[in-house]
PDB file of C-alpha atoms in Angstrom:
ATOM      1  CA  LEU B   1       0.000   0.000   0.000  1.00 37.00           C
ATOM      2  CA  GLU B   2       1.120   3.533  -0.632  1.00 42.00           C
ATOM      3  CA  THR B   3       0.211   6.946   0.690  1.00 43.00           C
ATOM      4  CA  GLY B   4       1.364   9.470  -1.886  1.00 44.00           C
ATOM      5  CA  ILE B   5       4.922   8.527  -2.688  1.00 51.00           C
ATOM      6  CA  PHE B   6       5.511   6.986   0.731  1.00 55.00           C
ATOM      7  CA  LYS B   7       5.533   3.204   0.839  1.00 69.00           C
ATOM      8  CA  MET B   8       4.377   1.382   3.946  1.00 89.00           C
ATOM      9  CA  MET B   9       7.014  -0.433   5.977  1.00 96.00           C
ATOM     10  CA  LYS B  10       6.893  -4.090   7.015  1.00 97.00           C
ATOM     11  CA  LEU B  11       6.801  -5.224  10.631  1.00 98.00           C
ATOM     12  CA  GLY B  12       9.170  -8.053  11.489  1.00 98.00           C
ATOM     13  CA  LEU B  13      10.602  -9.924  14.468  1.00 98.00           C
ATOM     14  CA  ILE B  14      14.131 -11.109  15.181  1.00 97.00           C
ATOM     15  CA  ASN B  15      13.723 -14.830  15.829  1.00 96.00           C
ATOM     16  CA  SER B  16      16.151 -14.754  18.783  1.00 94.00           C
ATOM     17  CA  ALA B  17      13.106 -13.936  20.951  1.00 93.00           C
ATOM     18  CA  TRP B  18      12.034 -17.580  20.618  1.00 95.00           C
ATOM     19  CA  VAL B  19      15.538 -19.047  20.850  1.00 90.00           C
ATOM     20  CA  GLN B  20      16.163 -17.257  24.161  1.00 89.00           C
ATOM     21  CA  ALA B  21      12.987 -18.856  25.523  1.00 87.00           C
ATOM     22  CA  ASP B  22      14.251 -22.306  24.496  1.00 87.00           C
ATOM     23  CA  LYS B  23      11.738 -22.765  21.685  1.00 91.00           C
ATOM     24  CA  ASP B  24      12.774 -24.557  18.526  1.00 94.00           C
ATOM     25  CA  ILE B  25      13.007 -22.964  15.094  1.00 95.00           C
ATOM     26  CA  ALA B  26       9.804 -24.476  13.712  1.00 96.00           C
ATOM     27  CA  TYR B  27       7.767 -23.343  16.713  1.00 96.00           C
ATOM     28  CA  GLY B  28       9.171 -19.818  16.601  1.00 97.00           C
ATOM     29  CA  LEU B  29       8.563 -19.342  12.886  1.00 98.00           C
ATOM     30  CA  GLN B  30       5.004 -20.691  13.098  1.00 98.00           C
ATOM     31  CA  GLN B  31       4.183 -18.424  16.037  1.00 98.00           C
ATOM     32  CA  THR B  32       5.732 -15.451  14.234  1.00 98.00           C
ATOM     33  CA  LYS B  33       3.374 -16.037  11.319  1.00 98.00           C
ATOM     34  CA  ASP B  34       0.335 -16.735  13.500  1.00 98.00           C
ATOM     35  CA  ILE B  35       0.795 -13.561  15.560  1.00 98.00           C
ATOM     36  CA  GLY B  36       0.709 -11.513  12.369  1.00 97.00           C
ATOM     37  CA  PHE B  37       4.257 -10.433  11.529  1.00 98.00           C
ATOM     38  CA  ASP B  38       5.017  -9.615   7.902  1.00 97.00           C
ATOM     39  CA  CYS B  39       8.518 -11.086   7.978  1.00 98.00           C
ATOM     40  CA  VAL B  40      11.261 -12.446  10.234  1.00 98.00           C
ATOM     41  CA  ASP B  41      14.923 -11.578  10.783  1.00 98.00           C
ATOM     42  CA  ILE B  42      17.096 -14.619  11.444  1.00 98.00           C
ATOM     43  CA  PHE B  43      19.823 -14.808  14.071  1.00 95.00           C
ATOM     44  CA  ILE B  44      21.998 -17.723  12.994  1.00 95.00           C
ATOM     45  CA  ASP B  45      25.705 -18.447  12.681  1.00 96.00           C
ATOM     46  CA  PRO B  46      26.477 -20.235   9.405  1.00 96.00           C
ATOM     47  CA  LEU B  47      29.597 -21.692  11.002  1.00 96.00           C
ATOM     48  CA  ASP B  48      27.544 -23.376  13.730  1.00 96.00           C
ATOM     49  CA  ALA B  49      24.372 -24.300  11.868  1.00 96.00           C
ATOM     50  CA  SER B  50      24.220 -27.558   9.966  1.00 96.00           C
ATOM     51  CA  VAL B  51      23.281 -27.555   6.314  1.00 95.00           C
ATOM     52  CA  GLU B  52      20.042 -29.307   7.301  1.00 96.00           C
ATOM     53  CA  GLU B  53      19.142 -26.509   9.737  1.00 96.00           C
ATOM     54  CA  ARG B  54      19.957 -23.844   7.183  1.00 96.00           C
ATOM     55  CA  ARG B  55      17.806 -25.506   4.528  1.00 97.00           C
ATOM     56  CA  PHE B  56      14.982 -26.082   7.006  1.00 97.00           C
ATOM     57  CA  ILE B  57      14.776 -22.402   8.013  1.00 98.00           C
ATOM     58  CA  LYS B  58      14.495 -21.226   4.426  1.00 98.00           C
ATOM     59  CA  ALA B  59      11.995 -23.938   3.520  1.00 98.00           C
ATOM     60  CA  GLU B  60       9.804 -23.105   6.531  1.00 98.00           C
ATOM     61  CA  CYS B  61       9.897 -19.388   5.790  1.00 98.00           C
ATOM     62  CA  ASN B  62       8.885 -20.111   2.204  1.00 98.00           C
ATOM     63  CA  ARG B  63       6.063 -22.401   3.343  1.00 98.00           C
ATOM     64  CA  LEU B  64       4.776 -19.795   5.796  1.00 98.00           C
ATOM     65  CA  GLU B  65       5.208 -16.983   3.269  1.00 97.00           C
ATOM     66  CA  LEU B  66       7.416 -15.247   5.818  1.00 98.00           C
ATOM     67  CA  PRO B  67      10.172 -13.333   3.983  1.00 98.00           C
ATOM     68  CA  ILE B  68      13.598 -12.843   5.598  1.00 98.00           C
ATOM     69  CA  PRO B  69      14.718  -9.189   5.305  1.00 98.00           C
ATOM     70  CA  SER B  70      17.862  -9.460   7.421  1.00 98.00           C
ATOM     71  CA  ILE B  71      20.325 -11.840   9.051  1.00 98.00           C
ATOM     72  CA  CYS B  72      22.060 -10.755  12.259  1.00 97.00           C
ATOM     73  CA  CYS B  73      25.823 -11.032  12.767  1.00 98.00           C
ATOM     74  CA  VAL B  74      28.048  -9.997  15.671  1.00 97.00           C
ATOM     75  CA  ALA B  75      31.681  -9.751  14.511  1.00 97.00           C
ATOM     76  CA  VAL B  76      33.639  -7.977  17.231  1.00 96.00           C
ATOM     77  CA  GLY B  77      36.836  -9.603  15.957  1.00 96.00           C
ATOM     78  CA  LEU B  78      36.911  -7.383  12.877  1.00 96.00           C
ATOM     79  CA  ILE B  79      38.721  -4.787  14.984  1.00 95.00           C
ATOM     80  CA  ASP B  80      40.878  -7.154  17.030  1.00 94.00           C
ATOM     81  CA  PHE B  81      44.541  -6.095  17.064  1.00 93.00           C
ATOM     82  CA  ASN B  82      45.656  -9.521  15.832  1.00 95.00           C
ATOM     83  CA  PRO B  83      45.723  -9.719  11.999  1.00 96.00           C
ATOM     84  CA  SER B  84      44.914 -13.432  12.054  1.00 98.00           C
ATOM     85  CA  VAL B  85      41.753 -12.770  14.059  1.00 96.00           C
ATOM     86  CA  GLN B  86      40.754  -9.997  11.662  1.00 97.00           C
ATOM     87  CA  ARG B  87      41.229 -12.288   8.653  1.00 97.00           C
ATOM     88  CA  PHE B  88      39.094 -14.978  10.275  1.00 98.00           C
ATOM     89  CA  HIS B  89      36.265 -12.553  10.936  1.00 97.00           C
ATOM     90  CA  VAL B  90      36.359 -11.051   7.451  1.00 98.00           C
ATOM     91  CA  ASP B  91      35.997 -14.571   6.076  1.00 98.00           C
ATOM     92  CA  ARG B  92      33.294 -15.374   8.650  1.00 98.00           C
ATOM     93  CA  VAL B  93      31.257 -12.298   7.712  1.00 98.00           C
ATOM     94  CA  LYS B  94      31.578 -13.231   4.045  1.00 98.00           C
ATOM     95  CA  GLN B  95      29.961 -16.567   4.910  1.00 98.00           C
ATOM     96  CA  TYR B  96      27.145 -14.629   6.562  1.00 98.00           C
ATOM     97  CA  LEU B  97      26.778 -12.566   3.400  1.00 98.00           C
ATOM     98  CA  ASP B  98      26.590 -15.794   1.397  1.00 98.00           C
ATOM     99  CA  LEU B  99      23.726 -16.854   3.661  1.00 98.00           C
ATOM    100  CA  VAL B 100      21.959 -13.514   3.168  1.00 98.00           C
ATOM    101  CA  TYR B 101      22.134 -14.203  -0.572  1.00 98.00           C
ATOM    102  CA  GLU B 102      21.021 -17.824  -0.110  1.00 97.00           C
ATOM    103  CA  TYR B 103      18.025 -16.727   1.980  1.00 98.00           C
ATOM    104  CA  GLU B 104      17.137 -14.010  -0.555  1.00 98.00           C
ATOM    105  CA  ALA B 105      17.379 -11.423   2.216  1.00 98.00           C
ATOM    106  CA  ASP B 106      18.096  -7.724   1.794  1.00 97.00           C
ATOM    107  CA  ASN B 107      20.877  -7.089   4.267  1.00 98.00           C
ATOM    108  CA  LEU B 108      23.289  -8.346   6.871  1.00 98.00           C
ATOM    109  CA  LEU B 109      22.781  -6.629  10.225  1.00 98.00           C
ATOM    110  CA  LEU B 110      26.394  -6.249  11.388  1.00 98.00           C
ATOM    111  CA  VAL B 111      27.534  -5.432  14.922  1.00 98.00           C
ATOM    112  CA  LEU B 112      31.093  -4.133  15.180  1.00 97.00           C
ATOM    113  CA  GLY B 113      33.162  -4.359  18.332  1.00 92.00           C
ATOM    114  CA  GLU B 114      34.457  -2.063  21.037  1.00 95.00           C
ATOM    115  CA  TYR B 115      37.664  -0.172  21.628  1.00 93.00           C
ATOM    116  CA  ILE B 116      40.095  -2.394  23.484  1.00 92.00           C
ATOM    117  CA  TRP B 117      41.861  -1.457  26.725  1.00 89.00           C
ATOM    118  CA  GLN B 118      39.808   1.693  27.359  1.00 89.00           C
ATOM    119  CA  GLN B 119      41.197   3.336  24.217  1.00 88.00           C
ATOM    120  CA  GLU B 120      44.674   3.111  25.725  1.00 89.00           C
ATOM    121  CA  VAL B 121      47.786   1.299  24.392  1.00 90.00           C
ATOM    122  CA  ILE B 122      46.311   1.074  20.879  1.00 91.00           C
ATOM    123  CA  PRO B 123      45.201   4.440  19.479  1.00 92.00           C
ATOM    124  CA  PRO B 124      41.424   4.361  18.942  1.00 93.00           C
ATOM    125  CA  GLU B 125      41.855   5.831  15.462  1.00 96.00           C
ATOM    126  CA  GLU B 126      43.724   2.649  14.466  1.00 95.00           C
ATOM    127  CA  GLN B 127      40.749   0.461  15.407  1.00 95.00           C
ATOM    128  CA  TRP B 128      38.434   2.869  13.611  1.00 97.00           C
ATOM    129  CA  ALA B 129      40.568   2.665  10.469  1.00 97.00           C
ATOM    130  CA  LEU B 130      40.575  -1.152  10.659  1.00 96.00           C
ATOM    131  CA  ALA B 131      36.792  -1.198  10.856  1.00 98.00           C
ATOM    132  CA  VAL B 132      36.488   1.123   7.862  1.00 98.00           C
ATOM    133  CA  GLN B 133      38.962  -0.948   5.853  1.00 98.00           C
ATOM    134  CA  HIS B 134      37.213  -4.244   6.581  1.00 98.00           C
ATOM    135  CA  CYS B 135      33.722  -2.827   6.029  1.00 98.00           C
ATOM    136  CA  ARG B 136      34.794  -1.562   2.617  1.00 98.00           C
ATOM    137  CA  THR B 137      36.108  -5.031   1.772  1.00 98.00           C
ATOM    138  CA  LEU B 138      32.861  -6.606   2.967  1.00 98.00           C
ATOM    139  CA  GLY B 139      30.884  -3.933   1.140  1.00 98.00           C
ATOM    140  CA  ASP B 140      32.578  -4.963  -2.107  1.00 98.00           C
ATOM    141  CA  TYR B 141      31.626  -8.582  -1.431  1.00 98.00           C
ATOM    142  CA  ALA B 142      28.037  -7.563  -0.631  1.00 98.00           C
ATOM    143  CA  LYS B 143      27.828  -5.522  -3.833  1.00 98.00           C
ATOM    144  CA  HIS B 144      28.926  -8.561  -5.847  1.00 98.00           C
ATOM    145  CA  LEU B 145      25.999 -10.467  -4.314  1.00 98.00           C
ATOM    146  CA  GLY B 146      23.514  -7.631  -4.784  1.00 98.00           C
ATOM    147  CA  ILE B 147      22.871  -7.141  -1.057  1.00 98.00           C
ATOM    148  CA  GLN B 148      23.733  -4.591   1.635  1.00 98.00           C
ATOM    149  CA  ILE B 149      25.235  -4.313   5.110  1.00 98.00           C
ATOM    150  CA  ALA B 150      23.380  -2.485   7.894  1.00 98.00           C
ATOM    151  CA  LEU B 151      25.612  -1.454  10.803  1.00 98.00           C
ATOM    152  CA  GLU B 152      24.021  -1.433  14.235  1.00 98.00           C
ATOM    153  CA  LEU B 153      24.480   1.422  16.688  1.00 97.00           C
ATOM    154  CA  GLU B 154      25.385  -0.044  20.084  1.00 96.00           C
ATOM    155  CA  PRO B 155      24.886   2.485  22.921  1.00 95.00           C
ATOM    156  CA  PHE B 156      27.799   1.332  25.067  1.00 95.00           C
ATOM    157  CA  LYS B 157      30.601   3.616  26.182  1.00 95.00           C
ATOM    158  CA  LEU B 158      33.389   1.924  24.225  1.00 95.00           C
ATOM    159  CA  SER B 159      31.457   0.757  21.163  1.00 97.00           C
ATOM    160  CA  LEU B 160      32.810   2.177  17.903  1.00 97.00           C
ATOM    161  CA  LEU B 161      29.341   3.111  16.689  1.00 98.00           C
ATOM    162  CA  ASN B 162      27.713   4.312  19.895  1.00 97.00           C
ATOM    163  CA  ASN B 163      25.764   7.381  18.740  1.00 98.00           C
ATOM    164  CA  VAL B 164      24.430   9.042  15.608  1.00 98.00           C
ATOM    165  CA  ASP B 165      27.467  11.292  15.271  1.00 98.00           C
ATOM    166  CA  ASN B 166      29.845   8.319  15.104  1.00 98.00           C
ATOM    167  CA  MET B 167      27.525   6.383  12.813  1.00 98.00           C
ATOM    168  CA  VAL B 168      27.333   9.267  10.347  1.00 98.00           C
ATOM    169  CA  ARG B 169      31.105   9.722  10.464  1.00 98.00           C
ATOM    170  CA  PHE B 170      31.687   6.003   9.907  1.00 98.00           C
ATOM    171  CA  ILE B 171      29.281   5.719   6.973  1.00 98.00           C
ATOM    172  CA  ASP B 172      30.920   8.781   5.420  1.00 98.00           C
ATOM    173  CA  ASP B 173      34.420   7.364   5.974  1.00 98.00           C
ATOM    174  CA  CYS B 174      33.420   4.036   4.419  1.00 98.00           C
ATOM    175  CA  ASN B 175      31.851   5.871   1.477  1.00 98.00           C
ATOM    176  CA  HIS B 176      30.458   2.601   0.134  1.00 98.00           C
ATOM    177  CA  GLU B 177      27.042   2.198  -1.457  1.00 98.00           C
ATOM    178  CA  CYS B 178      26.510  -1.158   0.271  1.00 98.00           C
ATOM    179  CA  VAL B 179      27.566  -0.128   3.790  1.00 98.00           C
ATOM    180  CA  LYS B 180      24.704   1.661   5.528  1.00 98.00           C
ATOM    181  CA  ALA B 181      23.187   2.072   8.993  1.00 98.00           C
ATOM    182  CA  ASN B 182      20.593   0.270  11.048  1.00 98.00           C
ATOM    183  CA  ILE B 183      18.417   2.462  13.258  1.00 97.00           C
ATOM    184  CA  ASP B 184      17.630   0.997  16.689  1.00 97.00           C
ATOM    185  CA  ILE B 185      15.209   3.294  18.491  1.00 97.00           C
ATOM    186  CA  SER B 186      15.873   2.188  22.070  1.00 97.00           C
ATOM    187  CA  HIS B 187      19.614   2.358  21.388  1.00 97.00           C
ATOM    188  CA  LEU B 188      19.209   5.957  20.238  1.00 98.00           C
ATOM    189  CA  VAL B 189      17.435   6.772  23.489  1.00 97.00           C
ATOM    190  CA  LEU B 190      20.178   5.114  25.545  1.00 97.00           C
ATOM    191  CA  ALA B 191      22.793   7.036  23.543  1.00 97.00           C
ATOM    192  CA  GLY B 192      21.021  10.304  24.317  1.00 96.00           C
ATOM    193  CA  ASP B 193      20.185  10.966  20.668  1.00 97.00           C
ATOM    194  CA  SER B 194      16.907  12.712  19.913  1.00 97.00           C
ATOM    195  CA  ALA B 195      14.531  12.025  17.058  1.00 97.00           C
ATOM    196  CA  ALA B 196      15.908  15.144  15.388  1.00 97.00           C
ATOM    197  CA  GLU B 197      19.407  13.616  15.452  1.00 97.00           C
ATOM    198  CA  MET B 198      18.009  10.562  13.706  1.00 97.00           C
ATOM    199  CA  LEU B 199      17.273  12.714  10.658  1.00 97.00           C
ATOM    200  CA  ARG B 200      21.020  12.943  10.043  1.00 97.00           C
ATOM    201  CA  LEU B 201      20.783   9.350   8.811  1.00 97.00           C
ATOM    202  CA  LYS B 202      18.784  10.396   5.742  1.00 97.00           C
ATOM    203  CA  ASP B 203      19.905   8.200   2.814  1.00 96.00           C
ATOM    204  CA  LYS B 204      22.308   6.384   5.164  1.00 98.00           C
ATOM    205  CA  ALA B 205      19.932   3.921   6.916  1.00 98.00           C
ATOM    206  CA  ILE B 206      18.232   0.857   5.439  1.00 98.00           C
ATOM    207  CA  HIS B 207      16.840  -1.192   8.346  1.00 98.00           C
ATOM    208  CA  VAL B 208      15.201  -0.507  11.714  1.00 98.00           C
ATOM    209  CA  HIS B 209      15.044  -2.211  15.118  1.00 98.00           C
ATOM    210  CA  ILE B 210      12.445  -1.246  17.690  1.00 98.00           C
ATOM    211  CA  SER B 211      12.101  -2.025  21.400  1.00 97.00           C
ATOM    212  CA  ASP B 212      11.665  -0.231  24.698  1.00 97.00           C
ATOM    213  CA  CYS B 213      14.056   0.285  27.619  1.00 96.00           C
ATOM    214  CA  ASP B 214      14.256   1.953  31.024  1.00 94.00           C
ATOM    215  CA  GLY B 215      16.353   4.794  29.641  1.00 92.00           C
ATOM    216  CA  ILE B 216      19.444   3.636  31.532  1.00 92.00           C
ATOM    217  CA  VAL B 217      20.224  -0.005  30.703  1.00 91.00           C
ATOM    218  CA  HIS B 218      19.979  -1.936  27.447  1.00 89.00           C
ATOM    219  CA  GLY B 219      16.734  -3.842  27.773  1.00 87.00           C
ATOM    220  CA  ASP B 220      14.900  -4.624  24.499  1.00 92.00           C
ATOM    221  CA  LEU B 221      11.451  -4.662  26.074  1.00 95.00           C
ATOM    222  CA  PRO B 222       8.075  -4.674  24.321  1.00 96.00           C
ATOM    223  CA  PRO B 223       7.070  -1.076  23.504  1.00 97.00           C
ATOM    224  CA  GLY B 224       5.116   0.378  26.412  1.00 96.00           C
ATOM    225  CA  ARG B 225       7.099  -1.364  29.134  1.00 95.00           C
ATOM    226  CA  GLY B 226       9.792   1.301  29.298  1.00 96.00           C
ATOM    227  CA  VAL B 227      10.278   5.038  28.944  1.00 97.00           C
ATOM    228  CA  VAL B 228      10.805   5.493  25.196  1.00 97.00           C
ATOM    229  CA  ASP B 229       8.632   8.219  23.671  1.00 98.00           C
ATOM    230  CA  PHE B 230       8.098   6.510  20.331  1.00 98.00           C
ATOM    231  CA  PRO B 231       5.966   8.977  18.307  1.00 98.00           C
ATOM    232  CA  PRO B 232       8.753  11.532  17.620  1.00 98.00           C
ATOM    233  CA  TYR B 233      11.147   8.772  16.492  1.00 98.00           C
ATOM    234  CA  LEU B 234       8.536   7.151  14.278  1.00 98.00           C
ATOM    235  CA  ALA B 235       7.657  10.542  12.788  1.00 97.00           C
ATOM    236  CA  ALA B 236      11.354  11.000  11.996  1.00 97.00           C
ATOM    237  CA  LEU B 237      11.434   7.489  10.552  1.00 97.00           C
ATOM    238  CA  ARG B 238       8.584   8.364   8.220  1.00 96.00           C
ATOM    239  CA  GLU B 239      10.506  11.462   7.142  1.00 96.00           C
ATOM    240  CA  LEU B 240      13.559   9.306   6.378  1.00 96.00           C
ATOM    241  CA  ASP B 241      11.335   7.294   4.002  1.00 93.00           C
ATOM    242  CA  ILE B 242      13.228   4.011   4.397  1.00 93.00           C
ATOM    243  CA  GLN B 243      11.894   1.349   2.041  1.00 87.00           C
ATOM    244  CA  GLY B 244      12.382  -1.530   4.432  1.00 91.00           C
ATOM    245  CA  THR B 245      11.424  -3.228   7.656  1.00 97.00           C
ATOM    246  CA  VAL B 246      10.920  -2.355  11.309  1.00 98.00           C
ATOM    247  CA  SER B 247      11.988  -5.448  13.258  1.00 98.00           C
ATOM    248  CA  ILE B 248      11.126  -5.955  16.912  1.00 98.00           C
ATOM    249  CA  GLU B 249      14.133  -6.989  18.999  1.00 96.00           C
ATOM    250  CA  LEU B 250      13.357  -8.620  22.336  1.00 95.00           C
ATOM    251  CA  GLU B 251      15.778  -9.753  25.018  1.00 86.00           C
ATOM    252  CA  TYR B 252      15.084 -12.570  27.456  1.00 83.00           C
ATOM    253  CA  SER B 253      11.481 -12.741  28.578  1.00 84.00           C
ATOM    254  CA  PRO B 254      11.157 -12.644  32.402  1.00 86.00           C
ATOM    255  CA  GLU B 255       8.695 -15.533  32.038  1.00 89.00           C
ATOM    256  CA  PRO B 256       9.933 -17.845  29.264  1.00 90.00           C
ATOM    257  CA  ASP B 257       6.797 -19.980  29.511  1.00 92.00           C
ATOM    258  CA  GLN B 258       4.818 -16.849  28.592  1.00 94.00           C
ATOM    259  CA  ILE B 259       6.921 -16.042  25.517  1.00 95.00           C
ATOM    260  CA  VAL B 260       3.939 -16.108  23.131  1.00 96.00           C
ATOM    261  CA  GLN B 261       2.179 -13.445  25.207  1.00 96.00           C
ATOM    262  CA  TRP B 262       5.433 -11.436  25.437  1.00 96.00           C
ATOM    263  CA  VAL B 263       5.930 -11.404  21.672  1.00 97.00           C
ATOM    264  CA  THR B 264       2.217 -10.817  21.000  1.00 97.00           C
ATOM    265  CA  GLU B 265       2.251  -7.811  23.319  1.00 97.00           C
ATOM    266  CA  ALA B 266       5.278  -6.402  21.473  1.00 98.00           C
ATOM    267  CA  TYR B 267       3.606  -7.002  18.103  1.00 98.00           C
ATOM    268  CA  GLN B 268       0.328  -5.356  19.044  1.00 98.00           C
ATOM    269  CA  ALA B 269       1.986  -2.312  20.618  1.00 98.00           C
ATOM    270  CA  THR B 270       4.376  -1.817  17.698  1.00 98.00           C
ATOM    271  CA  ALA B 271       1.715  -2.366  15.044  1.00 97.00           C
ATOM    272  CA  GLN B 272      -0.418   0.314  16.673  1.00 97.00           C
ATOM    273  CA  LEU B 273       2.505   2.741  16.945  1.00 98.00           C
ATOM    274  CA  MET B 274       3.376   2.209  13.293  1.00 97.00           C
ATOM    275  CA  ALA B 275      -0.243   2.625  12.198  1.00 96.00           C
ATOM    276  CA  ASP B 276      -0.563   5.826  14.213  1.00 96.00           C
ATOM    277  CA  ALA B 277       2.606   7.153  12.550  1.00 96.00           C
ATOM    278  CA  GLY B 278       1.379   6.243   9.071  1.00 95.00           C
ATOM    279  CA  LEU B 279       4.161   3.693   8.635  1.00 96.00           C
ATOM    280  CA  ARG B 280       1.972   0.616   8.288  1.00 94.00           C
ATOM    281  CA  THR B 281      -1.688  -0.096   7.683  1.00 86.00           C
ATOM    282  CA  ALA B 282      -3.533  -1.099  10.836  1.00 73.00           C
ATOM    283  CA  HIS B 283      -4.308  -4.825  11.017  1.00 62.00           C
ATOM    284  CA  THR B 284      -7.167  -6.271  12.997  1.00 45.00           C
TER     285      THR B 284
END
């Protein structure tokens, strides 16, 4: 559906919500579909998953008509000071990118690491330069496959990309058409970045995570359980006009046996917020 030239966004879920509650892949994907999500982001390590598991996930998503927009990857070793560790992680991320292509997804959600030793001993600009160098290399590989990389902003003191200012600077330094940003709304709040700051990511962001938090500690709660004032951020998101997905990210449920209710609550709250912001048609 379209409103003017603005295209509605999809609402997805990162499947780690089910994994953290000790539910198997088939159960999680079926529940994701039954609750009403448009799509699902997959958290999987291609180096740990068997070929059978990899095939099963794609087959189930196809059967359920549940597209996969993004695959999540944490690769803190890309900025390790040991060259051998860096080489391993570049190769590892390339295998993730292969899986993005195999799953017909749009992007790899990539989490970079943190400055080592409190930014002492090794100059922080050296780790920054390493990250830029490796992201350009991975960007070239992604371009060859026709996909993109979305870098996640992590609101921790020593994370390379811990606020909008650093994300903008990094994307500009990479200067690569396939290396863009992910917007995580609760992370922006924890970083102290306003909705107005988010607008600096115009034409630089391609994927969105949404969750709530207490404003102090990383929490990934269902919207409404924390302090995040969502409407200004969602209004800014509409202004950014990202042609992609808003994916709910949930950390461990306090009651794992109530995980379906936990995810359903997050879905209903987010769907309403998106509908109110004109980002997605309301579903009954």
